[in-house]
Coordinates of N, CA and C in Angstrom, one line a residue:
K22 N -3.2 -53.2 -36.6 CA -4.4 -52.4 -36.8 C -5.8 -53.3 -36.7
Q23 N -6.7 -52.8 -36.4 CA -8.0 -53.6 -36.3 C -8.6 -53.4 -37.6
F24 N -8.8 -54.7 -38.4 CA -9.3 -54.7 -39.6 C -10.6 -53.9 -39.9
Y25 N -11.5 -54.2 -39.0 CA -12.9 -53.6 -39.3 C -12.7 -52.0 -39.5
T26 N -11.9 -51.4 -38.7 CA -11.8 -50.0 -38.8 C -11.1 -49.4 -39.8
V27 N -10.4 -50.1 -40.8 CA -9.7 -49.6 -41.7 C -10.2 -50.1 -43.2
I28 N -11.3 -50.6 -43.3 CA -12.1 -51.0 -44.5 C -12.5 -49.7 -45.1
P29 N -12.1 -49.4 -46.3 CA -12.5 -48.2 -47.0 C -14.0 -48.2 -47.4
N30 N -14.9 -47.2 -47.0 CA -16.3 -47.2 -47.0 C -16.7 -47.3 -48.4
D31 N -16.0 -46.6 -49.4 CA -16.5 -46.8 -50.9 C -16.4 -48.2 -51.4
E32 N -15.2 -48.9 -51.0 CA -15.0 -50.3 -51.4 C -15.9 -51.3 -50.7
G33 N -16.0 -51.1 -49.5 CA -16.9 -52.0 -48.7 C -18.2 -51.9 -49.3
L34 N -18.9 -50.7 -49.5 CA -20.1 -50.5 -50.1 C -20.2 -51.2 -51.5
R35 N -19.2 -51.1 -52.4 CA -19.1 -51.7 -53.5 C -19.2 -53.3 -53.4
A36 N -18.5 -53.8 -52.6 CA -18.5 -55.4 -52.1 C -20.0 -55.7 -51.7
L37 N -20.6 -54.8 -50.9 CA -22.0 -55.1 -50.6 C -22.9 -55.1 -51.6
K38 N -22.9 -54.2 -52.5 CA -23.6 -53.9 -53.8 C -23.6 -55.1 -54.7
Q39 N -22.4 -55.6 -54.9 CA -22.2 -56.8 -55.7 C -22.8 -58.1 -55.0
F40 N -22.8 -58.2 -53.6 CA -23.5 -59.3 -52.9 C -24.9 -59.0 -53.0
F41 N -25.5 -58.0 -52.7 CA -26.9 -57.7 -52.9 C -27.5 -57.8 -54.2
D42 N -26.7 -57.4 -55.3 CA -27.2 -57.6 -56.6 C -27.4 -59.0 -57.0
H43 N -26.7 -60.0 -56.3 CA -26.7 -61.4 -56.8 C -27.6 -62.3 -55.8
R44 N -28.3 -61.5 -55.0 CA -29.3 -62.3 -54.2 C -30.4 -63.0 -55.1
T45 N -31.1 -64.1 -54.6 CA -32.2 -64.8 -55.2 C -33.4 -63.9 -54.9
V46 N -33.5 -63.5 -53.7 CA -34.6 -62.5 -53.3 C -34.2 -61.2 -53.2
Q47 N -34.9 -60.3 -54.1 CA -34.3 -59.0 -54.2 C -35.2 -58.1 -53.5
E48 N -35.8 -58.2 -52.3 CA -36.4 -57.5 -51.5 C -36.1 -57.5 -50.1
P49 N -35.7 -56.5 -49.4 CA -35.7 -55.1 -49.9 C -34.6 -54.9 -51.0
S50 N -34.9 -53.8 -51.7 CA -34.0 -53.6 -52.8 C -32.5 -53.4 -52.5
S51 N -31.6 -53.6 -53.4 CA -30.1 -53.5 -53.0 C -29.9 -51.8 -52.7
E52 N -30.7 -51.0 -53.4 CA -30.4 -49.6 -53.1 C -30.8 -49.2 -51.6
T53 N -31.9 -49.9 -51.3 CA -32.3 -49.6 -49.8 C -31.5 -50.2 -48.8
L54 N -30.9 -51.4 -48.9 CA -29.9 -52.0 -48.1 C -28.7 -51.2 -48.0
L55 N -28.0 -50.7 -49.2 CA -27.0 -50.0 -49.4 C -27.1 -48.7 -48.6
R56 N -28.2 -48.0 -48.8 CA -28.4 -46.7 -48.0 C -28.4 -47.0 -46.5
L57 N -29.0 -48.1 -46.1 CA -29.1 -48.4 -44.6 C -27.5 -48.7 -44.1
A58 N -26.8 -49.3 -44.8 CA -25.4 -49.8 -44.6 C -24.5 -48.3 -44.5
E59 N -24.9 -47.6 -45.5 CA -24.2 -46.3 -45.5 C -24.4 -45.4 -44.3
L60 N -25.7 -45.5 -43.9 CA -26.0 -44.6 -42.8 C -25.3 -45.4 -41.4
V61 N -25.0 -46.6 -41.2 CA -24.5 -47.4 -40.2 C -22.9 -46.9 -40.2
L62 N -22.4 -46.9 -41.6 CA -21.0 -46.4 -41.7 C -20.5 -45.0 -41.3
T63 N -21.3 -44.2 -41.7 CA -21.2 -42.8 -41.8 C -21.6 -42.0 -40.7
L64 N -22.6 -42.5 -39.9 CA -23.2 -41.9 -38.7 C -22.7 -42.5 -37.4
N65 N -21.7 -43.3 -37.2 CA -21.3 -44.0 -36.2 C -20.5 -42.9 -35.2
C66 N -21.1 -42.5 -34.1 CA -20.4 -41.7 -33.1 C -20.2 -42.5 -31.7
F67 N -19.3 -42.2 -31.1 CA -18.8 -42.7 -29.8 C -18.3 -41.9 -29.0
S68 N -18.2 -42.1 -27.5 CA -17.6 -41.3 -26.6 C -16.5 -42.2 -26.1
F69 N -15.4 -41.4 -25.8 CA -14.2 -41.9 -25.0 C -13.4 -41.0 -24.3
G70 N -13.4 -41.2 -23.0 CA -12.6 -40.3 -22.1 C -13.4 -38.9 -22.1
G71 N -14.7 -39.0 -22.1 CA -15.5 -37.8 -21.9 C -15.7 -36.9 -23.2
N72 N -15.0 -37.4 -24.2 CA -15.0 -36.7 -25.7 C -15.7 -37.5 -26.5
Y73 N -16.4 -36.9 -27.6 CA -17.2 -37.6 -28.6 C -16.5 -37.5 -29.9
Y74 N -16.6 -38.6 -30.7 CA -15.9 -38.8 -31.9 C -16.8 -39.3 -32.9
K75 N -16.6 -39.0 -34.3 CA -17.2 -39.8 -35.2 C -16.4 -40.6 -36.1
Q76 N -16.7 -41.7 -36.3 CA -15.9 -42.7 -37.0 C -16.0 -42.4 -38.4
T77 N -14.9 -42.2 -39.1 CA -14.9 -41.8 -40.6 C -14.6 -42.8 -41.6
K78 N -14.0 -43.9 -41.0 CA -13.6 -45.1 -41.9 C -13.9 -46.4 -41.3
G79 N -14.3 -47.4 -42.1 CA -14.6 -48.7 -41.6 C -15.9 -48.9 -40.9
V80 N -16.1 -50.0 -40.3 CA -17.0 -50.3 -39.6 C -16.7 -50.4 -38.0
A81 N -17.6 -50.0 -37.2 CA -17.3 -50.0 -35.7 C -17.2 -51.4 -35.1
M82 N -16.2 -51.6 -34.4 CA -15.9 -52.9 -33.8 C -17.3 -53.1 -32.8
G83 N -17.8 -54.3 -32.8 CA -19.0 -54.7 -31.9 C -20.3 -54.4 -32.7
T84 N -20.2 -53.7 -33.9 CA -21.6 -53.5 -34.5 C -22.0 -54.9 -35.2
K85 N -23.4 -55.0 -35.2 CA -23.9 -56.3 -35.7 C -23.5 -56.6 -37.2
M86 N -23.3 -55.6 -37.9 CA -22.9 -55.9 -39.4 C -21.5 -56.1 -39.7
G87 N -20.7 -55.8 -38.6 CA -19.1 -55.8 -38.7 C -18.6 -57.3 -39.2
P88 N -18.9 -58.3 -38.7 CA -18.3 -59.6 -39.1 C -18.6 -59.9 -40.6
S89 N -20.1 -59.6 -40.9 CA -20.7 -60.0 -42.3 C -20.0 -59.0 -43.2
Y90 N -19.9 -57.7 -42.8 CA -19.3 -56.8 -43.7 C -17.9 -57.1 -44.1
A91 N -17.1 -57.3 -42.9 CA -15.6 -57.6 -43.2 C -15.4 -58.9 -44.0
N92 N -16.3 -60.0 -43.8 CA -16.2 -61.1 -44.7 C -16.5 -60.8 -46.1
L93 N -17.5 -60.1 -46.4 CA -17.9 -59.8 -47.7 C -16.7 -58.8 -48.4
F94 N -16.2 -58.0 -47.7 CA -15.0 -57.0 -48.2 C -13.9 -57.9 -48.4
V95 N -13.5 -59.0 -47.6 CA -12.4 -59.8 -47.9 C -12.5 -60.6 -49.1
G96 N -13.8 -61.2 -49.2 CA -14.1 -62.1 -50.4 C -14.1 -61.3 -51.6
F97 N -14.6 -60.2 -51.7 CA -14.5 -59.2 -52.8 C -13.1 -58.8 -53.2
I98 N -12.2 -58.8 -52.3 CA -10.7 -58.4 -52.6 C -10.1 -59.7 -52.9
E99 N -10.5 -60.8 -52.5 CA -9.9 -62.1 -52.8 C -10.2 -62.3 -54.2
H100 N -11.6 -62.2 -54.6 CA -12.0 -62.4 -55.9 C -11.2 -61.5 -57.0
Q101 N -11.0 -60.2 -56.6 CA -10.2 -59.5 -57.5 C -8.8 -59.8 -57.6
F102 N -8.2 -60.3 -56.4 CA -6.8 -60.6 -56.5 C -6.7 -62.0 -57.4
F103 N -7.5 -62.8 -57.1 CA -7.3 -64.2 -57.9 C -7.7 -64.1 -59.3
S104 N -8.6 -63.2 -59.6 CA -8.9 -63.0 -61.0 C -7.9 -62.1 -61.9
Q105 N -7.3 -61.1 -61.2 CA -6.4 -60.2 -61.8 C -5.0 -60.3 -61.8
H106 N -4.5 -61.2 -60.7 CA -3.1 -61.5 -60.4 C -2.6 -62.5 -61.5
H107 N -1.6 -62.2 -62.0 CA -1.0 -63.0 -63.3 C 0.1 -63.8 -62.6
G108 N 0.7 -63.4 -61.6 CA 1.7 -64.2 -61.2 C 1.4 -65.4 -60.7
P109 N 2.3 -66.1 -59.7 CA 2.1 -67.4 -59.3 C 0.9 -67.4 -58.3
K110 N -0.1 -68.4 -58.2 CA -1.2 -68.5 -57.3 C -0.5 -69.1 -56.0
P111 N -1.1 -68.8 -54.9 CA -0.7 -69.4 -53.7 C -0.8 -70.8 -53.6
E112 N 0.1 -71.5 -53.1 CA 0.1 -72.9 -53.1 C -1.0 -73.3 -51.9
L113 N -1.2 -72.5 -50.9 CA -2.1 -72.6 -49.8 C -2.7 -71.3 -49.3
Y114 N -4.0 -71.3 -49.3 CA -4.6 -70.1 -48.9 C -6.0 -70.4 -48.2
G115 N -6.1 -69.7 -47.1 CA -7.5 -69.9 -46.2 C -7.6 -68.7 -45.4
C116 N -8.8 -68.3 -45.1 CA -9.1 -66.9 -44.4 C -10.3 -67.2 -43.6
Y117 N -10.2 -66.6 -42.4 CA -11.4 -66.3 -41.5 C -11.5 -64.9 -41.2
I118 N -12.3 -64.2 -41.8 CA -12.4 -62.7 -41.7 C -10.9 -62.2 -42.1
D119 N -10.1 -61.6 -41.1 CA -9.0 -61.1 -41.5 C -7.8 -61.7 -41.2
D120 N -8.1 -63.1 -40.5 CA -6.9 -64.0 -40.2 C -6.7 -64.9 -41.3
C121 N -5.6 -65.0 -42.1 CA -5.4 -65.7 -43.2 C -4.1 -66.4 -43.0
I122 N -4.0 -67.7 -43.5 CA -2.9 -68.6 -43.7 C -2.5 -68.9 -45.2
G123 N -1.5 -68.8 -45.5 CA -1.1 -69.1 -46.9 C 0.4 -69.2 -47.2
A124 N 0.7 -69.8 -48.4 CA 2.0 -70.2 -48.6 C 2.1 -69.8 -50.1
T125 N 3.2 -68.7 -50.3 CA 3.1 -68.2 -51.7 C 4.6 -67.7 -51.9
S126 N 4.9 -67.5 -53.3 CA 6.2 -67.1 -53.5 C 6.1 -65.6 -54.2
S127 N 4.8 -65.1 -54.2 CA 4.5 -63.8 -54.7 C 4.2 -62.7 -53.5
T128 N 4.5 -61.4 -53.9 CA 4.2 -60.4 -53.0 C 2.7 -60.1 -53.0
V129 N 2.1 -60.2 -51.8 CA 0.7 -60.0 -51.6 C 0.4 -58.6 -50.9
N130 N 1.4 -58.1 -50.2 CA 1.0 -56.9 -49.5 C 0.8 -55.6 -50.3
S131 N 1.1 -55.7 -51.6 CA 1.0 -54.5 -52.5 C -0.4 -54.5 -53.0
F132 N -1.1 -55.6 -52.8 CA -2.5 -55.6 -53.6 C -3.4 -54.6 -53.1
H133 N -3.5 -54.5 -51.9 CA -4.7 -53.6 -51.3 C -4.1 -53.0 -50.2
P134 N -4.3 -51.5 -49.9 CA -3.7 -50.9 -48.7 C -4.4 -51.3 -47.4
A135 N -5.6 -51.8 -47.5 CA -6.3 -52.2 -46.2 C -5.9 -53.7 -45.6
L136 N -5.4 -54.2 -46.6 CA -4.9 -55.6 -46.1 C -3.5 -55.8 -46.0
K137 N -3.0 -56.0 -44.8 CA -1.5 -56.1 -44.5 C -1.4 -57.5 -43.9
Y138 N -0.6 -58.3 -44.8 CA -0.3 -59.7 -44.3 C 1.1 -59.6 -43.6
T139 N 1.1 -60.3 -42.6 CA 2.3 -60.4 -41.8 C 3.0 -61.8 -41.8
W140 N 4.2 -61.9 -41.5 CA 5.0 -63.2 -41.5 C 5.2 -63.5 -40.0
E141 N 4.5 -64.6 -39.5 CA 4.8 -65.0 -38.3 C 5.1 -66.5 -38.0
I142 N 6.2 -66.5 -37.3 CA 6.8 -68.0 -37.1 C 6.7 -68.2 -35.6
F143 N 5.9 -69.4 -35.1 CA 5.9 -69.7 -33.8 C 6.9 -70.8 -33.5
A144 N 7.7 -70.5 -32.4 CA 8.8 -71.5 -32.0 C 8.0 -72.5 -31.4
N145 N 7.0 -72.5 -30.6 CA 6.4 -73.5 -29.9 C 4.9 -73.9 -30.5
C146 N 5.0 -74.2 -31.6 CA 3.7 -74.7 -32.2 C 3.3 -76.2 -32.2
P147 N 2.3 -76.5 -31.2 CA 2.0 -78.0 -30.9 C 1.4 -78.8 -32.1
Y148 N 1.1 -78.1 -33.2 CA 0.4 -78.8 -34.3 C 1.6 -79.4 -35.2
G149 N 1.4 -80.6 -35.6 CA 2.2 -81.2 -36.6 C 3.4 -82.2 -35.7
K150 N 3.2 -82.1 -34.5 CA 4.3 -82.9 -33.7 C 3.8 -84.2 -33.5

């Protein structure tokens, strides 16, 4: 699945609020910025094959706020995971938007339904040779 389109709007807006509330410059207000973000998320319509659709979840692919919104959401979820998870911490963890690499002995797919980690092994990986 494309990550941008499955971010739950309520949690994404909560992540944005946390970020906006911790800015050093508070103008425009967090409420104003959140309302504008909500408009982008809830009023996105597009056409495909001659039909019109309204996107009801996540942020549209290609929108200007998409990468920043996805990064803030993942950071918000990561913070929750690392502060609330009482099991073993990952031995290795790194992320770029929704592409992550990690090594852990714990189960991570059950933490949040919008985040699905996959196990991929590459037979011909040129790194480390």
